[in-house]
Coordinates of C-alpha atoms in Angstrom, one line a residue:
Chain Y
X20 CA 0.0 0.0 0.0
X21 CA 1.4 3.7 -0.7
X22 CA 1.9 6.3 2.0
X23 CA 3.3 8.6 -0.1
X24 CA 4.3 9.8 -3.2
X25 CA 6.7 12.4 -4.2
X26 CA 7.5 14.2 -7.5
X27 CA 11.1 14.9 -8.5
X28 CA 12.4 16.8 -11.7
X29 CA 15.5 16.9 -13.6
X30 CA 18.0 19.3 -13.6
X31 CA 16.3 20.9 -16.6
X32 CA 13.0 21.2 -14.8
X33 CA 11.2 18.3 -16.6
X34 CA 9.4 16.0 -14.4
X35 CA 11.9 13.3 -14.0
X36 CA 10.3 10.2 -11.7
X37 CA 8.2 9.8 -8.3
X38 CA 9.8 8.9 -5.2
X39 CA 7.1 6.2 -3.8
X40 CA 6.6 5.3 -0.1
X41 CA 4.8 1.8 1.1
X42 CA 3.6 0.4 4.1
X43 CA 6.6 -1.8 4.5
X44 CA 9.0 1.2 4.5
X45 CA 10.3 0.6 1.1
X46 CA 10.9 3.2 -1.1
X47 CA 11.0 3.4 -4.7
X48 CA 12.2 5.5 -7.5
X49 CA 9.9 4.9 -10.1
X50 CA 10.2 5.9 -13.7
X51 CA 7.7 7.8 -15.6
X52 CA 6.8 4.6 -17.7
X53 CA 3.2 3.5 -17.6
X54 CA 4.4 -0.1 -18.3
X55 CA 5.7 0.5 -14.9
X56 CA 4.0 -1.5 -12.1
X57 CA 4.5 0.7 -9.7
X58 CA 3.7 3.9 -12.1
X59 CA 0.2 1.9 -12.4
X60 CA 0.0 1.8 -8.9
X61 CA 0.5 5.8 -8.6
X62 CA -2.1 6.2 -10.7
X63 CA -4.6 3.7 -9.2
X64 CA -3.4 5.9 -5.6
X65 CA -4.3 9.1 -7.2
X66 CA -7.4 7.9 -8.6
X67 CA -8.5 6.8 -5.6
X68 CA -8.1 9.9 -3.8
X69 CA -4.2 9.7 -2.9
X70 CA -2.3 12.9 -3.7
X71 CA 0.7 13.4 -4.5
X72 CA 4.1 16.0 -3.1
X73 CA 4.9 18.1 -6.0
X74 CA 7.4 20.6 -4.5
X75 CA 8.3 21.7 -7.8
X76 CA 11.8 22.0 -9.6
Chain B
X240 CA -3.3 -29.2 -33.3
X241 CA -1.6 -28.2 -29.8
X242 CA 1.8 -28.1 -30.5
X243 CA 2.3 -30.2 -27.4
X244 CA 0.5 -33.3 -29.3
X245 CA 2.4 -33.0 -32.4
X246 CA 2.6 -37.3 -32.8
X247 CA 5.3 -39.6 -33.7
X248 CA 8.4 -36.9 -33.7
X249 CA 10.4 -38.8 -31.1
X250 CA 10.7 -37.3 -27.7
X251 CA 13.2 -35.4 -25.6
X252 CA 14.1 -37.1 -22.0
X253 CA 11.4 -34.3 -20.9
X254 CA 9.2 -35.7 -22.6
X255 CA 8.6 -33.3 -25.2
X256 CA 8.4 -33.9 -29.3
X257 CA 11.7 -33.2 -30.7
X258 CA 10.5 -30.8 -32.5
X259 CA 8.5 -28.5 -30.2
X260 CA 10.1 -25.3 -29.2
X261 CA 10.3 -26.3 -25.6
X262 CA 10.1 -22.8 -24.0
X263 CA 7.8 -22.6 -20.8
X264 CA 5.1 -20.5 -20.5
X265 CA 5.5 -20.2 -16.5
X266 CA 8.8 -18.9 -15.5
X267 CA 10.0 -20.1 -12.4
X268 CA 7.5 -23.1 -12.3
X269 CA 9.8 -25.0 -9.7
X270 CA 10.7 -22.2 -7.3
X271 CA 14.4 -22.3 -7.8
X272 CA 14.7 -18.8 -7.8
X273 CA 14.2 -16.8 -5.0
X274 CA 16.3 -13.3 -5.7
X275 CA 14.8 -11.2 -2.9
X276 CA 15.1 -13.7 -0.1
X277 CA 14.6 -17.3 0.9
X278 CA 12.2 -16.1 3.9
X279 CA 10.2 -13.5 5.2
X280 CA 8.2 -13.5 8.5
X281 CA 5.2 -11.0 10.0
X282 CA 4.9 -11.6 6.0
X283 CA 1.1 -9.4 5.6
X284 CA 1.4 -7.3 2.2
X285 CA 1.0 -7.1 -1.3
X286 CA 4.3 -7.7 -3.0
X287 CA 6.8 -9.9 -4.6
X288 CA 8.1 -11.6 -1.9
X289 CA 10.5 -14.7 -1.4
X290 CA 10.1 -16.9 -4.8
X291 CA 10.4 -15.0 -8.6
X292 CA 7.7 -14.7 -10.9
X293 CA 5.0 -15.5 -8.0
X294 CA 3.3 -12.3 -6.7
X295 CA 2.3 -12.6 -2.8
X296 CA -1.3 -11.0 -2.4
X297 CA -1.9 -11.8 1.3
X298 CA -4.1 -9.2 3.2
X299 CA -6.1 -11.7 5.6
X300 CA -3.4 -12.7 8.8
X301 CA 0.0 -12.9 8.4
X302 CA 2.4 -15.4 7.3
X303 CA 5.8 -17.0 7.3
X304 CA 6.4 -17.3 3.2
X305 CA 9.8 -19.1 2.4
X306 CA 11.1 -20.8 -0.4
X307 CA 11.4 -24.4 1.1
X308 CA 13.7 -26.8 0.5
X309 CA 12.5 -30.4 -0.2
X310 CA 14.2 -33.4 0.7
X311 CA 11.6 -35.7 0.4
X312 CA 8.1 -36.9 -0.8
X313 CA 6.2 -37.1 -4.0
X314 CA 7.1 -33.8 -5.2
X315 CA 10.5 -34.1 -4.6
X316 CA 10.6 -37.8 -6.2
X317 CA 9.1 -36.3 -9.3
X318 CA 12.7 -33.8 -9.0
X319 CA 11.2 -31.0 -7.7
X320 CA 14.1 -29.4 -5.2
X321 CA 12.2 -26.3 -4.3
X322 CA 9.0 -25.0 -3.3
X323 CA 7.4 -22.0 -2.1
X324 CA 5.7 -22.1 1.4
X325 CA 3.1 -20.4 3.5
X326 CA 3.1 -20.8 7.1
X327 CA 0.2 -19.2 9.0
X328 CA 2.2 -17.0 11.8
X329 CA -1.3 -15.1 12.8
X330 CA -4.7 -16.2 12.3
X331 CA -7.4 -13.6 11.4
X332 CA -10.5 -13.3 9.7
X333 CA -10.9 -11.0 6.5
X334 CA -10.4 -7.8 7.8
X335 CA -12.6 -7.0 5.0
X336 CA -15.0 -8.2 2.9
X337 CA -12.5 -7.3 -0.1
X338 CA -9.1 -8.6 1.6
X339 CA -7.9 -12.2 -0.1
X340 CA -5.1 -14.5 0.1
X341 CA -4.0 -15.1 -3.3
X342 CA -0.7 -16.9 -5.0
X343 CA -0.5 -15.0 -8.4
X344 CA 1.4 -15.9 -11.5
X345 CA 1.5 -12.8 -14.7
X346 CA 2.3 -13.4 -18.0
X347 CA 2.9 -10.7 -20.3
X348 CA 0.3 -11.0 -23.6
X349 CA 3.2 -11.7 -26.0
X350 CA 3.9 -14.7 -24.5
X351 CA 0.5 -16.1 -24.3
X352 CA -0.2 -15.4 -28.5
X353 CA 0.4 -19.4 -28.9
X354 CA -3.2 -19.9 -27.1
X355 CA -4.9 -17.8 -29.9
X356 CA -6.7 -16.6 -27.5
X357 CA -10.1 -14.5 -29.5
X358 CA -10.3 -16.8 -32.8
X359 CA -12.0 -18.8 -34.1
X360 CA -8.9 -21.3 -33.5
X361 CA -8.3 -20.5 -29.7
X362 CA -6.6 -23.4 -27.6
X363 CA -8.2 -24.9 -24.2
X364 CA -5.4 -24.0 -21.4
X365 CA -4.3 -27.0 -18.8
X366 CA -2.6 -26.0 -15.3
X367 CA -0.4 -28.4 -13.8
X368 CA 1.2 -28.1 -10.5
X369 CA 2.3 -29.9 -7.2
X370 CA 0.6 -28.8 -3.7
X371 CA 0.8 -29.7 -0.3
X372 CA -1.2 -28.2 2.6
X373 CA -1.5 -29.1 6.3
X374 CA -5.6 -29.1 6.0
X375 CA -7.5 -31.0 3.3
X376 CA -10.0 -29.2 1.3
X377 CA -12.4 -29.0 -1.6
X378 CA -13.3 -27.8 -4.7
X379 CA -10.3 -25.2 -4.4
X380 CA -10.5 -22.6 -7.0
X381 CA -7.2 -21.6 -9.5
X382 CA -8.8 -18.9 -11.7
X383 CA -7.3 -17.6 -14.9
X384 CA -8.1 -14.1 -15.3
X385 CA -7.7 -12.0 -18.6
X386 CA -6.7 -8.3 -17.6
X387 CA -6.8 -7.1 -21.2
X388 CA -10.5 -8.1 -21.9
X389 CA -11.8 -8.4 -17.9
X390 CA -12.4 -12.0 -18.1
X391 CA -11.7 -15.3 -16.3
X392 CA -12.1 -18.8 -15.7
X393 CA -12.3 -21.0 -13.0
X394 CA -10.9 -24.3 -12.1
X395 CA -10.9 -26.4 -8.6
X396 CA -9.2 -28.5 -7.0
X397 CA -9.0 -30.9 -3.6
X398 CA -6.2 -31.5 -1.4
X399 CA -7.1 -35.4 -0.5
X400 CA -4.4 -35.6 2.2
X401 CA -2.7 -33.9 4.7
X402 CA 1.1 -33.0 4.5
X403 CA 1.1 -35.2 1.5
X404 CA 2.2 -33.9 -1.9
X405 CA 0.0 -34.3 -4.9
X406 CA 0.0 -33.1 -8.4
X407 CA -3.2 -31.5 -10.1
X408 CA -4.4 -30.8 -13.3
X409 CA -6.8 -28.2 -14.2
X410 CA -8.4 -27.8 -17.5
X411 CA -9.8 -24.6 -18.9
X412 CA -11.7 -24.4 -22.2
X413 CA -10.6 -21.7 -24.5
X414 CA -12.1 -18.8 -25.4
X415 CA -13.1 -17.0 -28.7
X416 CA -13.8 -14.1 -27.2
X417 CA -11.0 -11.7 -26.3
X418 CA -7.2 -11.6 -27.7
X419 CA -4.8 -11.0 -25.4
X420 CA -2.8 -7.7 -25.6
X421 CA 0.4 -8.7 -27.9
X422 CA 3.0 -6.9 -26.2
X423 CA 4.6 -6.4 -22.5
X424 CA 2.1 -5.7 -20.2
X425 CA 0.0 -8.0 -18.4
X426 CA -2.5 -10.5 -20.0
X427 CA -3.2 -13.2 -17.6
X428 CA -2.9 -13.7 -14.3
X429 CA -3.5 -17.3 -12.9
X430 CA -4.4 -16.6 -9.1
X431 CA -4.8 -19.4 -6.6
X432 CA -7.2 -18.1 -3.7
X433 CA -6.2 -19.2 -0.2
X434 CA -8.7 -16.8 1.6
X435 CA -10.7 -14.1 0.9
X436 CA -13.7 -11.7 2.2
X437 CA -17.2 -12.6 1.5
X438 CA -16.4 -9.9 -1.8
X439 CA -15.0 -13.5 -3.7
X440 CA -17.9 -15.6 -2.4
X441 CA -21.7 -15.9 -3.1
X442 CA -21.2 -17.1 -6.8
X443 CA -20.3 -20.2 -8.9
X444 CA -16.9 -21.7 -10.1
X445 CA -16.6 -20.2 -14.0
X446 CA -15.9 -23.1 -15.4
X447 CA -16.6 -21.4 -18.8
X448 CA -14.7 -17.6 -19.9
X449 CA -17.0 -15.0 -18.6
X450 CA -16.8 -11.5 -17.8
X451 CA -14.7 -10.8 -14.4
X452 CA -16.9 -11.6 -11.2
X453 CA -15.3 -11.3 -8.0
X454 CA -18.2 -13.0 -6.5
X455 CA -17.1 -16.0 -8.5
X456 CA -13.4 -15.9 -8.0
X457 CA -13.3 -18.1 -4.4
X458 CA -16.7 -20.0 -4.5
X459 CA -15.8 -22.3 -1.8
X460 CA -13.4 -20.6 0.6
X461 CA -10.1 -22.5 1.8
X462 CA -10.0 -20.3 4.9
X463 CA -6.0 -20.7 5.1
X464 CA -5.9 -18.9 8.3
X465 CA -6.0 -21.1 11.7
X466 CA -2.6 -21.4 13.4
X467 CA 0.0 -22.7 12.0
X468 CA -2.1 -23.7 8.9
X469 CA 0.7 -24.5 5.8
X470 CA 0.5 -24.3 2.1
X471 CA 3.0 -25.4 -0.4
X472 CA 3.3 -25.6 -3.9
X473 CA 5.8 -26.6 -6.8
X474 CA 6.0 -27.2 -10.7
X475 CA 3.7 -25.2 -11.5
X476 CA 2.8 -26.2 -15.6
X477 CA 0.6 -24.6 -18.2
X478 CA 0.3 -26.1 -21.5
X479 CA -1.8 -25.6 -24.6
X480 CA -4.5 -28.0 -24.9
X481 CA -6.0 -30.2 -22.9
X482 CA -4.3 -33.2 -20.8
X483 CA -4.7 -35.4 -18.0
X484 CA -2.6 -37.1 -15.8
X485 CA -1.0 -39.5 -18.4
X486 CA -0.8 -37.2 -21.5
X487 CA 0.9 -33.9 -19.8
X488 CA 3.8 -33.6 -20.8
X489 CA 6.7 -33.8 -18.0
X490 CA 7.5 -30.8 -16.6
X491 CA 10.1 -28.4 -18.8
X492 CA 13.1 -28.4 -16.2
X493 CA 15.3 -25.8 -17.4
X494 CA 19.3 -25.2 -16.0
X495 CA 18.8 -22.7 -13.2
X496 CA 21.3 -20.4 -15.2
X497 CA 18.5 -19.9 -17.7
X498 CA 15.5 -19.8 -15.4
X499 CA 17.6 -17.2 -13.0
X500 CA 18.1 -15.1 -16.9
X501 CA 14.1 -15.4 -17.4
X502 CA 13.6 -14.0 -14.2
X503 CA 16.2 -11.2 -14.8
X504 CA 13.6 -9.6 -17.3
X505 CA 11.6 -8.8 -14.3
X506 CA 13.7 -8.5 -11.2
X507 CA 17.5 -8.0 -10.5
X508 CA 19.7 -7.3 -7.7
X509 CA 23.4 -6.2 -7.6
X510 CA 25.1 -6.8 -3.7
X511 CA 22.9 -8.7 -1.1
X512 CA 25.7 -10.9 -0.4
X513 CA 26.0 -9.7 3.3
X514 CA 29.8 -8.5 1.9
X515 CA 30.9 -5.7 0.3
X516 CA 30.3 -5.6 -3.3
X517 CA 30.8 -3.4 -6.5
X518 CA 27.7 -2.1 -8.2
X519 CA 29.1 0.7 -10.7
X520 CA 31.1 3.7 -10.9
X521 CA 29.7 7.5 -11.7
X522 CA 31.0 10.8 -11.5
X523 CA 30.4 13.6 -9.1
X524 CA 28.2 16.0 -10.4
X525 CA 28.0 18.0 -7.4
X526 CA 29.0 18.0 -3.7
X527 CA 26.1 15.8 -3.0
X528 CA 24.6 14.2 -6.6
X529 CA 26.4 11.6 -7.8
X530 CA 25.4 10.6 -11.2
X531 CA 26.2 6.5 -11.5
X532 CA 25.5 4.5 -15.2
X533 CA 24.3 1.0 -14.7
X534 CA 24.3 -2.0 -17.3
X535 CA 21.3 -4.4 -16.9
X536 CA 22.0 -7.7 -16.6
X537 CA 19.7 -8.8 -19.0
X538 CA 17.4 -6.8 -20.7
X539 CA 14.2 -5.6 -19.2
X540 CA 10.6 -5.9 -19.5
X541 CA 10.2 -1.7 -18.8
X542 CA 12.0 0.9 -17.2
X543 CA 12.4 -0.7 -13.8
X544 CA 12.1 0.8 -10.6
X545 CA 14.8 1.7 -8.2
X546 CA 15.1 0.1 -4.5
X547 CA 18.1 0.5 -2.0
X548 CA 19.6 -0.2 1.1
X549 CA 22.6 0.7 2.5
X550 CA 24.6 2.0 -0.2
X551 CA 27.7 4.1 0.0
X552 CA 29.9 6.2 -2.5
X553 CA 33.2 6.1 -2.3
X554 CA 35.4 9.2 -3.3
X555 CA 38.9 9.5 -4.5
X556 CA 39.9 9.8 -1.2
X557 CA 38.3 6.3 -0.5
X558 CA 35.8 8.2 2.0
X559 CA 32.6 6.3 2.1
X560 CA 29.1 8.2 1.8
X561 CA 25.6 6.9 3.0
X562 CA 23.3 7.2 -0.1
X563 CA 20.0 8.9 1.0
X564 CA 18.0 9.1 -1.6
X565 CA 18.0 8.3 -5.7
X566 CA 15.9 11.3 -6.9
X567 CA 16.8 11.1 -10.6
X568 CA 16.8 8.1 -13.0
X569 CA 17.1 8.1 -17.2
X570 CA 16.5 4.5 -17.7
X571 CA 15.6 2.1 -20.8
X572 CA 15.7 -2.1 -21.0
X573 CA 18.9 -2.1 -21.0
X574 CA 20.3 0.4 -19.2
X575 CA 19.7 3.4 -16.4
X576 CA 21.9 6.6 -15.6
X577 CA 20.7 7.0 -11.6
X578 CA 21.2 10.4 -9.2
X579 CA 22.6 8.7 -6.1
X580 CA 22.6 11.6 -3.0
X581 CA 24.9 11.7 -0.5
X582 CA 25.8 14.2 2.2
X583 CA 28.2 16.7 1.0
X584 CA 31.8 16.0 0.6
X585 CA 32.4 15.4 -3.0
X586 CA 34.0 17.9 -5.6
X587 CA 32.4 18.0 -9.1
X588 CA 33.4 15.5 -11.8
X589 CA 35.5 13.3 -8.9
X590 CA 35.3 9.7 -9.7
X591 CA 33.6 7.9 -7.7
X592 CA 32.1 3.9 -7.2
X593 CA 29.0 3.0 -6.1
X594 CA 28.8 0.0 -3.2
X595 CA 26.7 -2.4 -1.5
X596 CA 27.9 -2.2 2.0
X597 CA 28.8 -5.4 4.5
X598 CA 26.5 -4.3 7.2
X599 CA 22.6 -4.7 6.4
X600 CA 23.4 -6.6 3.1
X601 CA 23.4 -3.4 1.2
X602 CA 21.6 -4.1 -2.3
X603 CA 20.1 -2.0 -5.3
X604 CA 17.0 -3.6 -6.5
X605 CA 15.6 -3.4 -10.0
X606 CA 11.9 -4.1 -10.7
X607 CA 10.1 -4.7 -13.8
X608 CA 7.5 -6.9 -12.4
X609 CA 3.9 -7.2 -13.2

């Protein structure tokens, strides 16, 4: 289950990958591919009411 | 004509015509592989846990899942070595009338095309597989489920004895309706409920391809969940066309070097030795970003995801940094450039080596998983 999520950019300002929290404590960097599990996941999260950290670039 | 019953081509020592192109469609089918660990206890999540390619869905209780080692019985007679195991650790009901205990299996839909699945022409599906359980039971239920239409099947199964191995086999009809997806995401899951909340009960076993029903998914309820309660399970088998018990084919050992590869596409690790080891080198880019290029072992199914414990940098000065975070990631299938961050202490473009430390068997996982 996520706890958080947290969006990170490049050093060019593009959005670059989430940094995703679980229950277990695990942390994942998680690319911006929607073939990604855990990218589906965020987006299942969000959907269901989950937001995410976006502290910008 | 399943290729499995091509007739009269001679057979390999497994058992298979000559001829057929003896790939398996389950990877990991004897549990050999367990990348992440052999064992996990206060086990209670959602996750890939012990054994590769089998995803863990076990929100009722918790458990101690392991990948066992056999030394005896029918299983291992048949040459199985390894299995994966459940061990109740705490019992509970459902905490909710949507929580399950599930044993999953994914296949991406370019590797189920052989089934011809949606035509006219589609091939019946059988499941074989070893189990062993400290409980007897009844009419079981192994679903396949078809994530790129919503649809699934249903097959059962009884444990007769005890702590006694025995080997099923489960046919499914096919099903003109619905082609699976022909690229790398998933097409079929084969899930084998355990327990579940009253959500997965209150229909009847699909035993022909419907739409998805989670009222039909765990008819009659195993209700793994009373202390120290055990499931196990090995070779797990699925073929195209239909077989019983004399006309499967034997089960498609491969050399562990090529089923560790297979698993590669979906999972890797570099350190996790408990010792120091080597990962990659990378260059300073800052006093605290450290940008590090990694090779994939074998190519990926997608961009993977990025886990880590403790990880250090190393500096020309062979002064070791914690990694705190990796915050930046170009990655492919084959390769990634990574944004490893460390405390300050680094000068820009220093050379420096990425490590799995001794202490906590330091690792970076990659995950590709479905």
């Amino acid at each position: 289950m996520i706890v958080s999520v947290e969006k990170k950019y490049d050093t060019e300002n593009n959005p670059n990958c989430y940094l995703v929290t679980y229950t277990d404590g695990a942390i994942w960097t998680v690319p911006l591919d929607e073939a990604n599990r855990h990218y589906q996941e965020i987006l299942e999260w969000v959907a269901n009411g989950g937001t995410i950290v976006d502290n910008g670039a | 004509m399943p290729l499995n019953t091509i007739p009269n081509k001679g057979l390999t020592s497994r058992g298979y015509p000559s001829d057929r192109l003896v790939t398996p469609i389950i990877i990991n089918g004897d549990m050999s592989v367990a990348q992440r660990s052999t064992s996990e206890s206060s086990y209670g999540s959602v996750a890939y846990s012990t054994v590769d390619r089998f995803k863990t869905v076990f929100e009722v209780g918790t458990y101690t899942v392991s990948q066992e080692s056999l030394s005896s019985g029918n299983a291992y007679n048949a040459g199985f070595r390894k299995a994966f195991k459940a061990l109740v650790t705490s019992t509970a009901a459902p905490g909710s009338a949507g929580a399950q205990t599930t044993f999953e299996h994914r296949i991406e839909g370019q590797n189920l095309q052989i089934f011809k699945k949606g035509t006219s022409n589609a091939e019946s599906f059988t499941l074989a597989f070893w189990v062993k359980s400290s409980k007897t039971g009844s009419n079981l239920q192994v679903n396949l489920r078809d994530t790129d239409n919503t649809r699934q099947v249903g097959g059962t199964y009884d444990i007769s004895a005890a702590d006694t191995w025995e080997k099923k086999i489960i046919n499914f009809p096919a099903d003109t309706t619905g082609a699976f997806n022909n690229d790398n995401g998933l097409s079929l899951n084969i899930e084998w409920f355990l327990d579940g909340g009253s959500n997965y009960s209150g229909g009847a076993v699909p035993t022909a391809w419907e739409a998805s029903s989670n009222a039909d998914r765990n008819v009659t309820n195993f209700d793994l969940a009373g202390a120290t309660d055990s499931w196990h399970i090995t070779g797990v088998q699925l073929e195209v066309g239909e077989f019983d018990s004399t006309t499967i084919p034997s089960f498609p050992f491969e050399s562990f070097e090529n089923n560790l590869s297979k698993c590669q596409r979906y999972f890797q690790v570099f350190g996790n030795t408990g010792g120091f080891e080597g990962i990659t080198t990378g260059l300073a880019g800052s006093s605290t970003a450290n940008w590090c290029q990694l090779t994939y072992v074998n190519s990926m199914r997608s961009s993977p995801s990025i886990s880590f414990t403790n990880l250090v940098i190393t500096d020309r000065t062979s002064a070791d940094h914690n990694v705190t975070s990796i915050d930046n990631v170009h990655s492919g299938l084959s390769s990634l450039a990574m944004r490893c961050v460390t405390a300050s202490g680094f000068s820009a473009r220093d050379a420096v080596a990425l490590t799995a430390k001794n202490t906590g068997s330091g690792y970076l996982r990659l995950d590709s998983e479905l």
